[in-house]
């Protein structure tokens, strides 16, 4: 490891940071425990429940209709209404997620196995898009760390790379050169192990709608929305900061970290304010999207202007 590279945390910091918020063990409800049995072979949403998780905001939730009809999911087109319009033919079941790279136990997880990794929790999180709007969404999911612990990250696995499914036949946007397909994202290992970072399998008490990233997507609430990659099929532990789709398309506009930051403007617009979907007036953007108390420690000593 290059100790002069501030994007790489000293190895000594990784474990303490990951364990630093002593996560309360939550009991599964009977329904959550049997969620795998309830998962239907249908495209329609099915009921799903989870225990209320800590870290949830008490702010008003964005209406379900907005959460499912104002989306970014370029695989289905670049307009906000395209995902709801075009994702109906996408088949999120059966599904598998391959986890490999620098891990002790590389493994492919079926969707049922993913659902049994940890009790499902409801996490009501703010989601802030880099375009300047935000929502409050009640996700159903569990900490990404539960999956990573199963495979045993090795010390060379300093970063985690995520890859979306490649299905041009079902995803009309992938038949256009909108991005370098498949969509890719990445986190530093200590970010990935943070208890706020979750894999979501549902929202508003049901399995994920296709347009929101069915059947399993990442949610990292302190970063811009594009880090929260949808419809994941591959997770790789890698040694160097992975290339992401947005960095590749516009390296000056999208950095690897992409932490929500009112003081670092996007080259083409300000990030100082945002519009909460459903509200009339703009509100101030909060550092780390309001999760600074939980995550600022991950970036201690890092120049957030340089490492945007
Ligand atoms: N695979 C994939 N994941 C993606 C995107 C995408 O285009 N493709 N868009 C991102 C962006 S820009 C945002 S703001 C969020 C939106 O999530 P939502 O539609 O569930 O609110 O998904 C992110 N995840
Ligand atoms: Mo976004």
mmCIF file of C-alpha atoms and ligand atoms in Angstrom:
data_model
loop_
_atom_site.group_PDB
_atom_site.id
_atom_site.type_symbol
_atom_site.label_atom_id
_atom_site.label_comp_id
_atom_site.label_asym_id
_atom_site.label_seq_id
_atom_site.Cartn_x
_atom_site.Cartn_y
_atom_site.Cartn_z
ATOM 1 C CA UNK A 1 0.000 0.000 0.000
ATOM 2 C CA UNK A 2 1.175 3.519 -0.754
ATOM 3 C CA UNK A 3 0.941 5.365 2.534
ATOM 4 C CA UNK A 4 1.248 8.694 0.721
ATOM 5 C CA UNK A 5 -2.077 8.104 -1.010
ATOM 6 C CA UNK A 6 -4.760 9.627 1.252
ATOM 7 C CA UNK A 7 -7.474 7.703 -0.526
ATOM 8 C CA UNK A 8 -6.111 4.569 1.088
ATOM 9 C CA UNK A 9 -6.692 4.379 4.834
ATOM 10 C CA UNK A 10 -3.873 2.986 6.951
ATOM 11 C CA UNK A 11 -4.598 -0.704 7.523
ATOM 12 C CA UNK A 12 -4.645 -0.037 11.264
ATOM 13 C CA UNK A 13 -7.648 2.219 10.804
ATOM 14 C CA UNK A 14 -9.831 -0.126 8.840
ATOM 15 C CA UNK A 15 -10.951 -2.495 11.573
ATOM 16 C CA UNK A 16 -11.514 0.081 14.342
ATOM 17 C CA UNK A 17 -13.477 2.338 11.962
ATOM 18 C CA UNK A 18 -15.658 -0.531 10.834
ATOM 19 C CA UNK A 19 -16.503 -1.583 14.378
ATOM 20 C CA UNK A 20 -16.593 1.889 15.814
ATOM 21 C CA UNK A 21 -20.364 2.183 15.804
ATOM 22 C CA UNK A 22 -21.389 -0.800 17.851
ATOM 23 C CA UNK A 23 -24.407 -1.897 15.843
ATOM 24 C CA UNK A 24 -27.283 -3.082 17.948
ATOM 25 C CA UNK A 25 -28.280 -6.588 16.993
ATOM 26 C CA UNK A 26 -31.817 -6.471 15.792
ATOM 27 C CA UNK A 27 -34.200 -9.354 16.024
ATOM 28 C CA UNK A 28 -35.800 -10.551 12.827
ATOM 29 C CA UNK A 29 -39.537 -10.522 12.738
ATOM 30 C CA UNK A 30 -41.057 -13.840 11.742
ATOM 31 C CA UNK A 31 -42.039 -12.321 8.438
ATOM 32 C CA UNK A 32 -38.572 -10.971 7.695
ATOM 33 C CA UNK A 33 -36.977 -14.298 8.561
ATOM 34 C CA UNK A 34 -39.202 -16.053 6.070
ATOM 35 C CA UNK A 35 -38.885 -13.354 3.406
ATOM 36 C CA UNK A 36 -37.014 -15.793 1.213
ATOM 37 C CA UNK A 37 -40.036 -18.078 1.207
ATOM 38 C CA UNK A 38 -42.331 -15.211 0.335
ATOM 39 C CA UNK A 39 -40.236 -14.017 -2.581
ATOM 40 C CA UNK A 40 -42.398 -14.707 -5.594
ATOM 41 C CA UNK A 41 -41.381 -15.751 -9.074
ATOM 42 C CA UNK A 42 -43.425 -12.817 -10.349
ATOM 43 C CA UNK A 43 -42.414 -9.407 -11.606
ATOM 44 C CA UNK A 44 -45.003 -7.750 -9.364
ATOM 45 C CA UNK A 45 -43.984 -6.274 -6.032
ATOM 46 C CA UNK A 46 -44.499 -8.546 -3.042
ATOM 47 C CA UNK A 47 -44.862 -7.627 0.616
ATOM 48 C CA UNK A 48 -41.637 -7.515 2.582
ATOM 49 C CA UNK A 49 -41.055 -6.298 6.099
ATOM 50 C CA UNK A 50 -38.203 -5.436 8.380
ATOM 51 C CA UNK A 51 -37.620 -4.211 11.895
ATOM 52 C CA UNK A 52 -37.211 -0.434 12.278
ATOM 53 C CA UNK A 53 -33.497 0.258 11.972
ATOM 54 C CA UNK A 54 -31.516 2.854 13.826
ATOM 55 C CA UNK A 55 -30.166 5.723 11.709
ATOM 56 C CA UNK A 56 -33.616 6.310 10.180
ATOM 57 C CA UNK A 57 -34.593 9.933 9.668
ATOM 58 C CA UNK A 58 -37.944 11.101 11.023
ATOM 59 C CA UNK A 59 -38.394 13.551 8.136
ATOM 60 C CA UNK A 60 -41.524 13.095 6.003
ATOM 61 C CA UNK A 61 -41.168 10.326 3.445
ATOM 62 C CA UNK A 62 -41.284 11.200 -0.250
ATOM 63 C CA UNK A 63 -44.546 9.814 -1.715
ATOM 64 C CA UNK A 64 -44.230 6.326 -3.246
ATOM 65 C CA UNK A 65 -45.426 7.637 -6.593
ATOM 66 C CA UNK A 66 -42.452 10.034 -6.795
ATOM 67 C CA UNK A 67 -40.003 7.402 -5.528
ATOM 68 C CA UNK A 68 -41.068 5.083 -8.370
ATOM 69 C CA UNK A 69 -41.669 7.589 -11.195
ATOM 70 C CA UNK A 70 -38.822 10.095 -10.857
ATOM 71 C CA UNK A 71 -35.748 7.921 -11.307
ATOM 72 C CA UNK A 72 -32.244 7.786 -12.632
ATOM 73 C CA UNK A 73 -31.532 4.373 -14.142
ATOM 74 C CA UNK A 74 -29.817 5.012 -17.448
ATOM 75 C CA UNK A 75 -30.097 1.346 -18.433
ATOM 76 C CA UNK A 76 -33.752 2.187 -19.104
ATOM 77 C CA UNK A 77 -33.197 5.648 -20.604
ATOM 78 C CA UNK A 78 -31.896 9.051 -19.576
ATOM 79 C CA UNK A 79 -35.184 10.797 -18.709
ATOM 80 C CA UNK A 80 -36.629 10.699 -15.198
ATOM 81 C CA UNK A 81 -39.793 8.929 -16.448
ATOM 82 C CA UNK A 82 -37.980 6.368 -18.619
ATOM 83 C CA UNK A 83 -37.233 3.775 -15.900
ATOM 84 C CA UNK A 84 -40.905 3.506 -14.836
ATOM 85 C CA UNK A 85 -41.951 3.365 -18.501
ATOM 86 C CA UNK A 86 -39.330 0.915 -19.753
ATOM 87 C CA UNK A 87 -38.430 -1.402 -16.863
ATOM 88 C CA UNK A 88 -41.556 -3.579 -17.071
ATOM 89 C CA UNK A 89 -39.874 -6.292 -19.155
ATOM 90 C CA UNK A 90 -36.852 -6.606 -16.892
ATOM 91 C CA UNK A 91 -36.657 -9.961 -15.070
ATOM 92 C CA UNK A 92 -35.108 -9.583 -11.595
ATOM 93 C CA UNK A 93 -35.674 -13.243 -10.687
ATOM 94 C CA UNK A 94 -33.899 -15.651 -10.657
ATOM 95 C CA UNK A 95 -30.818 -13.643 -9.653
ATOM 96 C CA UNK A 96 -27.287 -14.246 -8.415
ATOM 97 C CA UNK A 97 -24.511 -12.005 -7.125
ATOM 98 C CA UNK A 98 -20.917 -13.136 -7.652
ATOM 99 C CA UNK A 99 -18.495 -11.959 -4.960
ATOM 100 C CA UNK A 100 -14.761 -12.334 -5.543
ATOM 101 C CA UNK A 101 -11.358 -10.680 -5.782
ATOM 102 C CA UNK A 102 -9.186 -10.408 -2.656
ATOM 103 C CA UNK A 103 -11.414 -12.474 -0.357
ATOM 104 C CA UNK A 104 -10.842 -15.739 1.515
ATOM 105 C CA UNK A 105 -14.088 -17.367 0.359
ATOM 106 C CA UNK A 106 -15.220 -16.209 -3.106
ATOM 107 C CA UNK A 107 -18.828 -17.178 -3.610
ATOM 108 C CA UNK A 108 -21.950 -16.685 -5.684
ATOM 109 C CA UNK A 109 -25.043 -15.840 -3.650
ATOM 110 C CA UNK A 110 -28.554 -16.591 -4.866
ATOM 111 C CA UNK A 111 -31.206 -14.035 -4.028
ATOM 112 C CA UNK A 112 -32.588 -16.338 -1.318
ATOM 113 C CA UNK A 113 -29.124 -16.612 0.226
ATOM 114 C CA UNK A 114 -28.756 -12.822 0.143
ATOM 115 C CA UNK A 115 -32.076 -12.445 1.976
ATOM 116 C CA UNK A 116 -30.870 -14.777 4.710
ATOM 117 C CA UNK A 117 -27.581 -12.965 5.357
ATOM 118 C CA UNK A 118 -29.064 -10.675 7.996
ATOM 119 C CA UNK A 119 -32.412 -9.579 9.407
ATOM 120 C CA UNK A 120 -34.089 -7.065 7.134
ATOM 121 C CA UNK A 121 -34.348 -3.585 8.605
ATOM 122 C CA UNK A 122 -36.330 -0.567 7.509
ATOM 123 C CA UNK A 123 -33.911 2.324 6.941
ATOM 124 C CA UNK A 124 -35.507 5.670 6.158
ATOM 125 C CA UNK A 125 -32.677 7.527 4.418
ATOM 126 C CA UNK A 126 -32.262 10.793 2.591
ATOM 127 C CA UNK A 127 -31.057 10.288 -0.998
ATOM 128 C CA UNK A 128 -29.365 13.310 -2.608
ATOM 129 C CA UNK A 129 -28.864 13.242 -6.369
ATOM 130 C CA UNK A 130 -25.870 15.137 -7.756
ATOM 131 C CA UNK A 131 -28.359 16.936 -10.026
ATOM 132 C CA UNK A 132 -29.679 18.911 -7.043
ATOM 133 C CA UNK A 133 -32.801 17.105 -5.825
ATOM 134 C CA UNK A 134 -33.381 14.826 -2.888
ATOM 135 C CA UNK A 135 -35.905 12.344 -1.515
ATOM 136 C CA UNK A 136 -36.589 10.483 1.738
ATOM 137 C CA UNK A 137 -37.021 6.775 1.052
ATOM 138 C CA UNK A 138 -37.958 3.923 3.422
ATOM 139 C CA UNK A 139 -35.621 1.153 2.251
ATOM 140 C CA UNK A 140 -35.682 -2.468 3.348
ATOM 141 C CA UNK A 141 -32.246 -3.931 3.569
ATOM 142 C CA UNK A 142 -29.282 -4.911 5.691
ATOM 143 C CA UNK A 143 -25.700 -3.715 6.152
ATOM 144 C CA UNK A 144 -23.410 -4.469 3.218
ATOM 145 C CA UNK A 145 -20.872 -5.527 5.864
ATOM 146 C CA UNK A 146 -22.962 -8.670 6.541
ATOM 147 C CA UNK A 147 -22.270 -9.893 3.001
ATOM 148 C CA UNK A 148 -18.606 -8.849 3.031
ATOM 149 C CA UNK A 149 -17.975 -10.637 6.330
ATOM 150 C CA UNK A 150 -19.254 -13.876 4.750
ATOM 151 C CA UNK A 151 -16.525 -13.811 2.085
ATOM 152 C CA UNK A 152 -13.687 -12.634 4.330
ATOM 153 C CA UNK A 153 -11.976 -9.574 2.806
ATOM 154 C CA UNK A 154 -8.184 -9.933 2.624
ATOM 155 C CA UNK A 155 -5.806 -7.122 3.531
ATOM 156 C CA UNK A 156 -5.157 -6.473 -0.183
ATOM 157 C CA UNK A 157 -8.890 -5.855 -0.687
ATOM 158 C CA UNK A 158 -8.710 -2.099 -0.044
ATOM 159 C CA UNK A 159 -11.644 -1.171 -2.299
ATOM 160 C CA UNK A 160 -14.950 -2.726 -3.323
ATOM 161 C CA UNK A 161 -16.116 -2.631 -6.928
ATOM 162 C CA UNK A 162 -19.790 -3.125 -7.849
ATOM 163 C CA UNK A 163 -21.141 -4.025 -11.294
ATOM 164 C CA UNK A 164 -24.719 -3.809 -12.614
ATOM 165 C CA UNK A 165 -26.217 -6.558 -14.777
ATOM 166 C CA UNK A 166 -25.623 -6.402 -18.529
ATOM 167 C CA UNK A 167 -28.885 -7.175 -20.348
ATOM 168 C CA UNK A 168 -29.264 -5.048 -23.468
ATOM 169 C CA UNK A 169 -32.258 -7.162 -24.573
ATOM 170 C CA UNK A 170 -34.205 -6.089 -21.459
ATOM 171 C CA UNK A 171 -32.561 -2.708 -20.905
ATOM 172 C CA UNK A 172 -33.083 -0.361 -23.850
ATOM 173 C CA UNK A 173 -30.635 2.235 -22.461
ATOM 174 C CA UNK A 174 -27.816 -0.323 -22.719
ATOM 175 C CA UNK A 175 -28.391 -0.380 -26.487
ATOM 176 C CA UNK A 176 -27.375 3.296 -26.562
ATOM 177 C CA UNK A 177 -23.950 4.771 -25.770
ATOM 178 C CA UNK A 178 -25.203 6.736 -22.748
ATOM 179 C CA UNK A 179 -22.472 5.347 -20.474
ATOM 180 C CA UNK A 180 -19.717 2.760 -20.674
ATOM 181 C CA UNK A 181 -21.824 -0.328 -19.867
ATOM 182 C CA UNK A 182 -22.174 -2.141 -17.562
ATOM 183 C CA UNK A 183 -22.596 0.529 -14.870
ATOM 184 C CA UNK A 184 -19.797 0.332 -12.291
ATOM 185 C CA UNK A 185 -19.292 1.914 -8.899
ATOM 186 C CA UNK A 186 -16.887 1.616 -6.019
ATOM 187 C CA UNK A 187 -16.268 2.277 -2.331
ATOM 188 C CA UNK A 188 -13.220 2.183 -0.106
ATOM 189 C CA UNK A 189 -13.358 -0.894 2.158
ATOM 190 C CA UNK A 190 -13.938 1.124 5.329
ATOM 191 C CA UNK A 191 -16.828 2.956 3.651
ATOM 192 C CA UNK A 192 -18.282 -0.359 2.507
ATOM 193 C CA UNK A 193 -18.055 -1.769 6.049
ATOM 194 C CA UNK A 194 -19.752 1.262 7.611
ATOM 195 C CA UNK A 195 -23.120 0.310 9.158
ATOM 196 C CA UNK A 196 -24.944 3.041 7.204
ATOM 197 C CA UNK A 197 -24.060 1.404 3.856
ATOM 198 C CA UNK A 198 -26.774 -1.092 3.014
ATOM 199 C CA UNK A 199 -27.865 -3.523 0.362
ATOM 200 C CA UNK A 200 -31.539 -2.758 -0.244
ATOM 201 C CA UNK A 201 -33.998 -5.385 -1.459
ATOM 202 C CA UNK A 202 -37.206 -3.416 -0.959
ATOM 203 C CA UNK A 203 -38.846 -0.072 -0.278
ATOM 204 C CA UNK A 204 -42.132 1.045 1.252
ATOM 205 C CA UNK A 205 -42.759 -2.468 2.581
ATOM 206 C CA UNK A 206 -42.458 -4.283 -0.750
ATOM 207 C CA UNK A 207 -39.784 -5.864 -2.912
ATOM 208 C CA UNK A 208 -37.869 -3.306 -5.018
ATOM 209 C CA UNK A 209 -39.668 -2.058 -8.117
ATOM 210 C CA UNK A 210 -37.582 -2.707 -11.247
ATOM 211 C CA UNK A 211 -37.000 1.024 -11.766
ATOM 212 C CA UNK A 212 -35.454 1.316 -8.274
ATOM 213 C CA UNK A 213 -32.837 -1.369 -8.862
ATOM 214 C CA UNK A 214 -34.489 -4.769 -8.404
ATOM 215 C CA UNK A 215 -33.719 -7.166 -6.988
ATOM 216 C CA UNK A 216 -30.758 -5.817 -4.976
ATOM 217 C CA UNK A 217 -29.002 -2.430 -4.985
ATOM 218 C CA UNK A 218 -26.584 -0.456 -2.892
ATOM 219 C CA UNK A 219 -27.668 2.546 -0.791
ATOM 220 C CA UNK A 220 -24.929 4.848 0.544
ATOM 221 C CA UNK A 221 -26.861 7.772 2.014
ATOM 222 C CA UNK A 222 -23.952 10.196 2.635
ATOM 223 C CA UNK A 223 -22.846 10.164 -1.011
ATOM 224 C CA UNK A 224 -24.440 11.453 -4.208
ATOM 225 C CA UNK A 225 -27.137 9.122 -5.526
ATOM 226 C CA UNK A 226 -25.113 7.734 -8.413
ATOM 227 C CA UNK A 227 -22.910 5.815 -5.959
ATOM 228 C CA UNK A 228 -25.991 3.771 -4.991
ATOM 229 C CA UNK A 229 -25.673 1.302 -7.868
ATOM 230 C CA UNK A 230 -28.731 -0.718 -8.907
ATOM 231 C CA UNK A 231 -29.356 -4.337 -9.954
ATOM 232 C CA UNK A 232 -25.952 -5.608 -8.782
ATOM 233 C CA UNK A 233 -24.536 -8.879 -10.185
ATOM 234 C CA UNK A 234 -20.887 -8.603 -9.220
ATOM 235 C CA UNK A 235 -18.912 -7.408 -6.182
ATOM 236 C CA UNK A 236 -15.110 -7.485 -6.348
ATOM 237 C CA UNK A 237 -12.577 -6.715 -3.633
ATOM 238 C CA UNK A 238 -9.738 -4.923 -5.387
ATOM 239 C CA UNK A 239 -6.419 -3.360 -4.444
ATOM 240 C CA UNK A 240 -6.670 -0.012 -6.244
ATOM 241 C CA UNK A 241 -9.432 2.557 -6.468
ATOM 242 C CA UNK A 242 -11.723 1.142 -9.188
ATOM 243 C CA UNK A 243 -12.796 3.069 -12.270
ATOM 244 C CA UNK A 244 -16.478 4.025 -12.110
ATOM 245 C CA UNK A 245 -18.886 4.694 -14.979
ATOM 246 C CA UNK A 246 -19.326 8.364 -14.066
ATOM 247 C CA UNK A 247 -15.605 9.015 -13.568
ATOM 248 C CA UNK A 248 -14.996 7.498 -16.968
ATOM 249 C CA UNK A 249 -17.658 9.634 -18.670
ATOM 250 C CA UNK A 250 -16.628 12.930 -16.994
ATOM 251 C CA UNK A 251 -13.573 12.735 -14.708
ATOM 252 C CA UNK A 252 -13.662 16.474 -13.916
ATOM 253 C CA UNK A 253 -17.273 16.296 -12.755
ATOM 254 C CA UNK A 254 -17.397 13.072 -10.767
ATOM 255 C CA UNK A 255 -14.724 12.011 -8.302
ATOM 256 C CA UNK A 256 -14.296 8.650 -6.647
ATOM 257 C CA UNK A 257 -15.596 9.739 -3.245
ATOM 258 C CA UNK A 258 -18.603 11.860 -4.274
ATOM 259 C CA UNK A 259 -19.515 12.673 -0.693
ATOM 260 C CA UNK A 260 -22.383 15.158 -0.564
ATOM 261 C CA UNK A 261 -20.636 18.504 -0.009
ATOM 262 C CA UNK A 262 -22.259 21.958 -0.176
ATOM 263 C CA UNK A 263 -18.792 23.559 -0.430
ATOM 264 C CA UNK A 264 -17.645 21.726 -3.553
ATOM 265 C CA UNK A 265 -19.722 22.726 -6.567
ATOM 266 C CA UNK A 266 -20.248 20.559 -9.582
ATOM 267 C CA UNK A 267 -18.361 22.319 -12.421
ATOM 268 C CA UNK A 268 -21.670 23.173 -14.093
ATOM 269 C CA UNK A 269 -23.874 24.016 -11.078
ATOM 270 C CA UNK A 270 -23.850 24.833 -7.366
ATOM 271 C CA UNK A 271 -24.305 22.129 -4.744
ATOM 272 C CA UNK A 272 -25.109 24.616 -1.950
ATOM 273 C CA UNK A 273 -28.872 23.968 -2.100
ATOM 274 C CA UNK A 274 -31.225 21.219 -3.178
ATOM 275 C CA UNK A 275 -34.901 20.657 -3.900
ATOM 276 C CA UNK A 276 -36.606 18.021 -1.791
ATOM 277 C CA UNK A 277 -39.047 16.375 -4.204
ATOM 278 C CA UNK A 278 -42.543 17.524 -3.228
ATOM 279 C CA UNK A 279 -41.373 20.778 -1.603
ATOM 280 C CA UNK A 280 -41.653 24.273 -3.059
ATOM 281 C CA UNK A 281 -38.584 25.963 -1.605
ATOM 282 C CA UNK A 282 -35.001 24.885 -1.839
ATOM 283 C CA UNK A 283 -33.179 23.779 1.282
ATOM 284 C CA UNK A 284 -29.517 23.941 2.191
ATOM 285 C CA UNK A 285 -27.400 20.955 1.270
ATOM 286 C CA UNK A 286 -25.934 19.339 4.373
ATOM 287 C CA UNK A 287 -22.329 18.054 4.518
ATOM 288 C CA UNK A 288 -22.365 14.289 4.018
ATOM 289 C CA UNK A 289 -26.117 14.678 3.346
ATOM 290 C CA UNK A 290 -26.655 15.139 7.087
ATOM 291 C CA UNK A 291 -24.794 11.972 8.096
ATOM 292 C CA UNK A 292 -21.572 13.739 9.110
ATOM 293 C CA UNK A 293 -21.803 12.692 12.734
ATOM 294 C CA UNK A 294 -21.677 9.060 11.626
ATOM 295 C CA UNK A 295 -19.217 9.203 8.721
ATOM 296 C CA UNK A 296 -16.965 12.286 8.961
ATOM 297 C CA UNK A 297 -14.406 10.188 10.858
ATOM 298 C CA UNK A 298 -13.838 8.097 7.734
ATOM 299 C CA UNK A 299 -12.313 11.134 6.037
ATOM 300 C CA UNK A 300 -10.290 12.683 8.848
ATOM 301 C CA UNK A 301 -7.184 14.292 7.405
ATOM 302 C CA UNK A 302 -8.461 14.091 3.831
ATOM 303 C CA UNK A 303 -8.735 17.322 1.808
ATOM 304 C CA UNK A 304 -12.355 17.006 0.666
ATOM 305 C CA UNK A 305 -11.853 19.578 -2.087
ATOM 306 C CA UNK A 306 -9.101 17.530 -3.649
ATOM 307 C CA UNK A 307 -10.751 14.172 -2.968
ATOM 308 C CA UNK A 308 -14.254 15.095 -4.157
HETATM 309 N N1 LIG B 1 -27.113 0.763 -12.540
HETATM 310 C C1 LIG B 1 -27.446 2.029 -12.252
HETATM 311 N N2 LIG B 1 -27.513 2.431 -10.975
HETATM 312 C C2 LIG B 1 -27.856 3.703 -10.666
HETATM 313 C C3 LIG B 1 -28.114 4.650 -11.703
HETATM 314 C C4 LIG B 1 -28.037 4.203 -13.056
HETATM 315 O O1 LIG B 1 -28.240 4.958 -14.019
HETATM 316 N N3 LIG B 1 -27.710 2.889 -13.286
HETATM 317 N N4 LIG B 1 -28.419 5.967 -11.364
HETATM 318 C C5 LIG B 1 -27.952 6.440 -10.051
HETATM 319 C C6 LIG B 1 -28.458 7.772 -9.708
HETATM 320 S S1 LIG B 1 -27.807 9.081 -10.580
HETATM 321 C C7 LIG B 1 -29.341 7.974 -8.684
HETATM 322 S S2 LIG B 1 -29.758 9.554 -8.181
HETATM 323 C C8 LIG B 1 -29.976 6.830 -7.993
HETATM 324 C C9 LIG B 1 -31.483 6.978 -8.055
HETATM 325 O O2 LIG B 1 -32.112 5.950 -7.330
HETATM 326 P P1 LIG B 1 -33.695 5.858 -7.314
HETATM 327 O O3 LIG B 1 -34.178 5.967 -8.737
HETATM 328 O O4 LIG B 1 -34.042 4.553 -6.687
HETATM 329 O O5 LIG B 1 -34.194 7.027 -6.491
HETATM 330 O O6 LIG B 1 -29.631 5.567 -8.563
HETATM 331 C C10 LIG B 1 -28.259 5.445 -8.935
HETATM 332 N N5 LIG B 1 -27.961 4.084 -9.340
HETATM 333 MO MO1 LIG B 2 -28.255 10.963 -9.357
#
